[in-house]
Coordinates of C-alpha atoms in Angstrom, one line a residue:
M1 CA -17.1 4.1 -8.8
L2 CA -16.1 0.7 -9.0
S3 CA -13.0 1.3 -10.8
F4 CA -12.4 4.2 -8.2
L5 CA -12.8 1.7 -5.3
Q6 CA -10.4 -0.7 -7.2
R7 CA -7.9 2.1 -7.6
R8 CA -7.8 3.0 -4.0
L9 CA -7.8 -0.7 -2.7
T10 CA -5.0 -1.5 -5.0
L11 CA -3.1 1.4 -3.7
L12 CA -3.7 0.4 -0.2
F13 CA -2.2 -2.9 -0.9
I14 CA 0.9 -1.4 -2.6
T15 CA 1.6 1.2 0.1
A16 CA 0.9 -1.8 2.8
F17 CA 3.4 -3.9 1.3
I18 CA 6.1 -1.2 1.1
L19 CA 5.4 -0.6 4.6
T20 CA 6.2 -4.1 5.6
I21 CA 9.4 -3.8 3.5
I22 CA 10.3 -0.6 5.6
A23 CA 9.5 -2.5 8.9
F24 CA 11.3 -5.5 8.1
I25 CA 14.5 -3.4 7.2
V26 CA 14.1 -1.6 10.5
D27 CA 13.6 -5.0 12.3
R28 CA 16.6 -6.5 10.8
V29 CA 19.0 -3.3 10.9
L30 CA 18.1 -2.2 14.3
V31 CA 17.7 -5.3 16.1
A32 CA 21.0 -7.0 14.5
S33 CA 23.0 -3.7 15.4
H34 CA 22.1 -4.1 19.0
N35 CA 22.0 -8.0 19.0
P36 CA 24.8 -9.2 16.6
E37 CA 24.2 -13.1 17.8
V38 CA 20.8 -13.1 16.1
I39 CA 22.0 -12.2 12.6
N40 CA 20.3 -14.6 10.1
H41 CA 22.5 -15.4 7.3
Q42 CA 19.7 -16.9 5.1
N43 CA 19.1 -14.8 2.2
Y44 CA 16.8 -11.8 2.5
F45 CA 13.9 -12.7 0.5
Y46 CA 13.5 -15.8 2.5
Q47 CA 13.5 -13.8 5.7
Y48 CA 11.1 -11.4 4.6
S49 CA 8.8 -13.8 3.2
N50 CA 9.1 -15.4 6.7
Y51 CA 8.5 -12.0 8.3
L52 CA 5.3 -11.2 6.2
W53 CA 4.0 -14.5 7.0
H54 CA 4.2 -14.1 10.7
I55 CA 2.4 -10.5 10.2
L56 CA -0.4 -12.0 8.2
N57 CA -0.8 -14.4 11.1
G58 CA -1.0 -11.8 13.7
N59 CA 2.4 -12.4 14.9
F60 CA 4.4 -9.5 15.4
G61 CA 6.7 -10.7 18.0
Y62 CA 6.7 -10.6 22.1
S63 CA 8.4 -7.9 24.2
S64 CA 12.0 -8.7 25.3
L65 CA 11.1 -6.9 28.6
D66 CA 8.2 -8.6 29.8
N67 CA 7.5 -11.3 27.2
K68 CA 4.1 -9.9 26.0
D69 CA 2.2 -9.7 22.8
L70 CA 3.6 -6.6 20.9
I71 CA 0.7 -6.1 18.7
K72 CA -1.9 -6.4 21.5
R73 CA -0.1 -4.1 23.8
G74 CA 0.5 -1.6 20.6
L75 CA -3.2 -1.4 19.9
V76 CA -4.1 -0.8 23.2
F77 CA -1.7 2.0 23.6
F78 CA -2.5 3.4 20.1
A79 CA -6.2 3.5 21.3
S80 CA -5.3 5.9 24.0
T81 CA -3.7 8.0 21.5
L82 CA -6.7 8.0 19.1
E83 CA -8.8 9.0 21.9
L84 CA -6.5 12.0 22.7
C85 CA -6.5 12.9 18.9
F86 CA -10.5 12.8 19.2
V87 CA -10.9 14.7 22.1
A88 CA -8.6 17.4 20.9
L89 CA -10.5 17.4 17.6
I90 CA -13.6 18.1 19.2
F91 CA -12.1 21.1 21.3
S92 CA -10.6 22.6 18.3
S93 CA -13.5 22.2 16.3
F94 CA -15.7 23.8 18.9
F95 CA -13.4 27.0 18.8
A96 CA -11.9 26.9 15.4
I97 CA -14.9 26.4 13.0
P98 CA -16.8 29.5 14.3
M99 CA -13.6 31.5 14.0
G100 CA -12.8 30.6 10.6
I101 CA -16.6 31.1 9.3
L102 CA -16.3 34.6 10.9
A103 CA -12.7 35.4 9.3
G104 CA -14.1 34.2 5.9
L105 CA -17.3 36.1 6.2
F106 CA -15.3 39.5 7.1
R107 CA -12.3 38.8 5.3
N108 CA -9.7 41.6 5.5
S109 CA -11.5 43.3 8.4
R110 CA -10.1 43.8 11.8
L111 CA -12.0 40.9 13.2
D112 CA -10.3 38.6 10.6
Y113 CA -6.9 40.3 11.5
V114 CA -7.5 39.5 15.1
I115 CA -8.5 35.7 14.5
M116 CA -5.5 35.1 12.3
T117 CA -3.3 36.7 14.8
I118 CA -4.5 34.5 17.3
A119 CA -4.2 31.4 14.7
I120 CA -0.6 32.3 13.8
V121 CA 0.5 32.8 17.5
A122 CA -1.1 29.4 18.4
L123 CA 1.0 27.9 15.3
A124 CA 4.6 29.5 16.5
L125 CA 4.2 28.0 20.0
P126 CA 5.9 24.9 20.4
V127 CA 3.7 22.1 21.3
F128 CA 6.0 20.5 24.2
W129 CA 6.4 24.1 25.5
V130 CA 2.9 24.4 25.8
G131 CA 2.4 21.1 27.5
V132 CA 5.3 22.0 30.0
M133 CA 3.3 25.3 30.9
A134 CA 0.1 23.4 31.2
V135 CA 1.9 21.0 33.6
L136 CA 3.0 23.9 35.7
L137 CA -0.7 25.4 35.8
P138 CA -1.5 23.3 39.1
S139 CA 1.3 24.9 40.8
V140 CA 0.2 28.5 39.7
W141 CA -3.7 28.3 40.0
G142 CA -4.2 25.4 42.3
D143 CA -4.9 21.6 41.9
L144 CA -7.9 22.3 39.0
L145 CA -7.1 19.3 36.5
P146 CA -4.9 16.4 36.7
V147 CA -1.5 16.6 34.8
D148 CA -0.1 13.0 35.2
G149 CA -1.3 9.6 33.8
N150 CA -4.6 8.5 32.2
L151 CA -6.6 7.5 35.4
S152 CA -6.2 8.0 39.1
L153 CA -4.7 5.0 40.8
I154 CA -7.9 4.4 43.0
Y155 CA -9.8 3.1 39.9
D156 CA -9.1 -0.3 38.4
V157 CA -10.6 -0.4 34.9
P158 CA -10.3 -3.6 33.0
V159 CA -9.2 -3.1 29.2
V160 CA -11.9 -4.1 26.8
T161 CA -11.7 -1.8 23.9
G162 CA -8.6 0.2 24.7
F163 CA -10.6 3.5 24.8
L164 CA -10.7 4.4 28.3
L165 CA -13.9 6.6 28.0
I166 CA -15.7 3.6 27.1
D167 CA -14.1 1.1 29.3
T168 CA -14.9 3.3 32.1
L169 CA -18.6 3.2 31.4
F170 CA -18.2 -0.7 31.9
V171 CA -17.6 -0.2 35.4
V172 CA -20.5 2.2 36.2
D173 CA -21.9 -0.6 38.6
K174 CA -18.8 -0.3 40.6
Y175 CA -17.9 3.2 40.4
D176 CA -20.9 4.9 39.0
L177 CA -19.8 7.8 36.7
F178 CA -16.7 8.9 38.8
A179 CA -14.4 6.7 36.7
F180 CA -15.5 8.3 33.6
I181 CA -15.3 11.7 34.9
D182 CA -11.9 11.2 36.2
R183 CA -11.0 10.1 32.8
V184 CA -12.5 13.0 31.3
A185 CA -10.8 15.3 33.7
H186 CA -7.3 13.6 32.6
L187 CA -7.8 14.1 29.3
I188 CA -8.7 18.1 29.1
L189 CA -5.2 19.6 29.5
P190 CA -3.5 17.3 27.1
A191 CA -6.4 17.9 24.5
L192 CA -6.6 21.6 25.2
T193 CA -2.5 21.4 24.3
L194 CA -2.9 19.5 21.3
S195 CA -5.7 21.4 19.9
F196 CA -3.5 24.5 19.7
F197 CA -2.2 23.2 16.6
L198 CA -5.6 22.0 15.3
I199 CA -7.0 25.0 15.8
T200 CA -4.5 26.9 13.6
E201 CA -5.2 24.4 10.7
I202 CA -9.2 24.4 10.8
V203 CA -9.4 28.3 11.3
R204 CA -7.3 28.6 8.1
L205 CA -8.9 25.9 6.1
T206 CA -12.6 26.9 7.3
R207 CA -11.6 30.9 6.5
S208 CA -10.3 29.9 2.8
S209 CA -13.0 27.4 2.0
M210 CA -15.8 30.1 3.3
T211 CA -14.2 32.7 1.3
M212 CA -14.3 30.6 -1.9
V213 CA -17.8 29.9 -1.5
M214 CA -19.2 33.3 -0.7
R215 CA -17.5 34.2 -4.0
S216 CA -19.6 31.7 -5.9
N217 CA -22.0 32.4 -8.5
Y218 CA -24.7 30.7 -7.0
I219 CA -24.2 32.7 -3.9
Q220 CA -24.3 35.9 -5.8
A221 CA -27.5 34.8 -7.5
A222 CA -28.9 34.0 -3.9
Y223 CA -28.2 37.9 -3.1
A224 CA -29.7 38.8 -6.1
K225 CA -33.0 37.2 -5.4
G226 CA -33.1 39.0 -2.1
F227 CA -32.1 36.4 0.5
S228 CA -31.0 37.3 3.8
R229 CA -27.3 37.2 4.6
R230 CA -28.3 34.9 7.4
K231 CA -30.2 32.6 5.3
I232 CA -27.5 32.7 2.3
V233 CA -24.8 31.5 5.1
V234 CA -26.6 28.9 7.0
A235 CA -28.6 27.1 4.2
H236 CA -25.9 27.5 1.4
A237 CA -22.4 28.7 2.4
L238 CA -21.7 26.3 5.3
R239 CA -23.1 23.2 3.7
N240 CA -20.7 23.7 0.8
A241 CA -17.8 25.3 2.9
L242 CA -17.4 22.6 5.6
P243 CA -16.9 19.5 3.6
P244 CA -13.8 20.3 1.6
I245 CA -12.1 20.8 5.0
I246 CA -12.2 17.0 5.7
P247 CA -9.8 16.0 3.2
Q248 CA -7.4 18.8 3.6
L249 CA -7.2 18.1 7.4
R250 CA -6.2 14.3 6.9
L251 CA -3.2 15.4 5.2
Q252 CA -2.2 16.7 8.7
M253 CA -2.8 13.5 10.3
S254 CA 1.0 12.3 10.6
T255 CA 1.7 15.9 12.1
I256 CA -1.2 15.2 14.6
F257 CA 0.0 11.9 15.8
S258 CA 3.5 13.2 16.1
F259 CA 2.2 15.9 18.6
A260 CA 0.1 13.7 20.5
M261 CA 3.1 11.5 21.1
T262 CA 5.1 14.1 22.4
I263 CA 2.4 15.3 24.6
E264 CA 1.9 11.9 26.0
I265 CA 5.5 12.1 27.2
V266 CA 5.1 15.5 28.8
F267 CA 1.6 14.5 30.6
N268 CA 2.8 10.7 31.2
L269 CA -0.1 9.5 29.3
N270 CA 0.1 5.7 28.4
G271 CA -0.2 6.2 24.6
I272 CA 1.8 4.8 21.8
G273 CA 4.5 7.8 22.1
K274 CA 5.4 6.9 25.5
W275 CA 5.2 3.2 24.9
L276 CA 7.8 3.4 22.1
F277 CA 9.9 6.0 24.0
I278 CA 10.1 3.7 27.3
S279 CA 10.7 0.4 25.4
L280 CA 13.3 1.9 23.1
K281 CA 14.9 3.6 26.0
S282 CA 14.9 0.2 27.7
G283 CA 16.3 -1.9 24.7
D284 CA 13.2 -3.5 23.6
Y285 CA 13.9 -2.5 19.8
L286 CA 11.3 -4.9 18.4
V287 CA 8.3 -2.5 19.1
L288 CA 9.8 0.0 16.6
P289 CA 8.9 -2.0 13.8
V290 CA 5.4 -2.7 15.4
G291 CA 4.9 1.0 16.2
I292 CA 5.5 1.9 12.5
L293 CA 3.1 -0.8 10.9
I294 CA 0.4 0.2 13.4
I295 CA 0.6 4.2 13.1
S296 CA 1.3 4.2 9.2
G297 CA -1.3 1.6 8.9
F298 CA -3.7 3.7 10.5
I299 CA -2.9 6.9 8.7
L300 CA -3.3 5.1 5.1
T301 CA -6.1 3.3 6.0
F302 CA -8.1 6.5 7.3
S303 CA -6.8 8.6 4.2
I304 CA -8.4 5.9 1.6
F305 CA -11.5 5.8 3.8
I306 CA -11.9 9.6 3.8
E307 CA -11.6 9.8 0.0
I308 CA -14.2 7.3 -0.5
F309 CA -16.6 9.0 2.0
M310 CA -15.9 12.4 0.3
V311 CA -17.0 10.7 -3.0
I312 CA -20.1 9.3 -1.5
I313 CA -21.2 12.8 0.2
S314 CA -19.8 15.4 -2.2
P315 CA -21.5 15.8 -5.7
L316 CA -18.5 17.9 -7.0
R317 CA -16.3 14.7 -6.4
R318 CA -18.5 12.4 -7.9
S319 CA -19.1 14.4 -11.1
A320 CA -15.3 14.8 -11.4
L321 CA -15.1 10.8 -10.9
Y322 CA -17.5 10.2 -13.7
A323 CA -15.9 12.9 -15.9
D324 CA -12.5 11.0 -15.5

């Protein structure tokens, strides 16, 4: 186990080192191409060492538009994007896991064909088009849900954690739960739009995992002992079919974040996608390497954390680890 942790932490540091090199190259090439006067003629090793030293000290630079700390603003906007992805994951899991379980239990049946057809159609729909259609819903069905912004302008919520679902709970004395409810209302349509892609992935993964588990020898032995199908599915199949979905889903993290950033632009959400888009459009190119480090760093750290977590909870992964 210690050697496994050592290998993963080594991988984390090496990949983080490569990310800083990529961010440095983007910073030098992109910024220098738009501002030739800032080109430094010192050797690149010295420039990179200086750049890495500033990063290790938390100095990622300041915005050329409002002179605010880039890393602090980037983390606040990234927290909003994480919140959107988390709510979308809850929505998609609520619908997709039962659909995937049914498709796996009744593989090659009419129910399986209907579920997979729905999943394939959801995957084929471009996420930005689904977002635009969701924005047009109030003009067709009436003003049911907000389609613009993170929170109504009547609420003044100070930034504490960056997650508005949490920050709105800190102003309960001032607004009761109305600010929290308003935040939830602003998240519903964007999260449902993002969940279209997630539903497809979770249905496919759950169906494949459930099918493999139901064909396992211990499931056949449970049938031979006379256990009911319901008991076998609930007590044995689900417990072994759901954990393998987690490491497979983490491979889609980069795609999920790219879709989330697109949705932020469509719904005018103050997330990291909109922040990067507006900043680059306004000529504030220093935000690009900061955005690369924040997003890539989170995906890398999250992936390694999931690997360690799966080794802890999965006996099969632990046995394979000890065998290696």
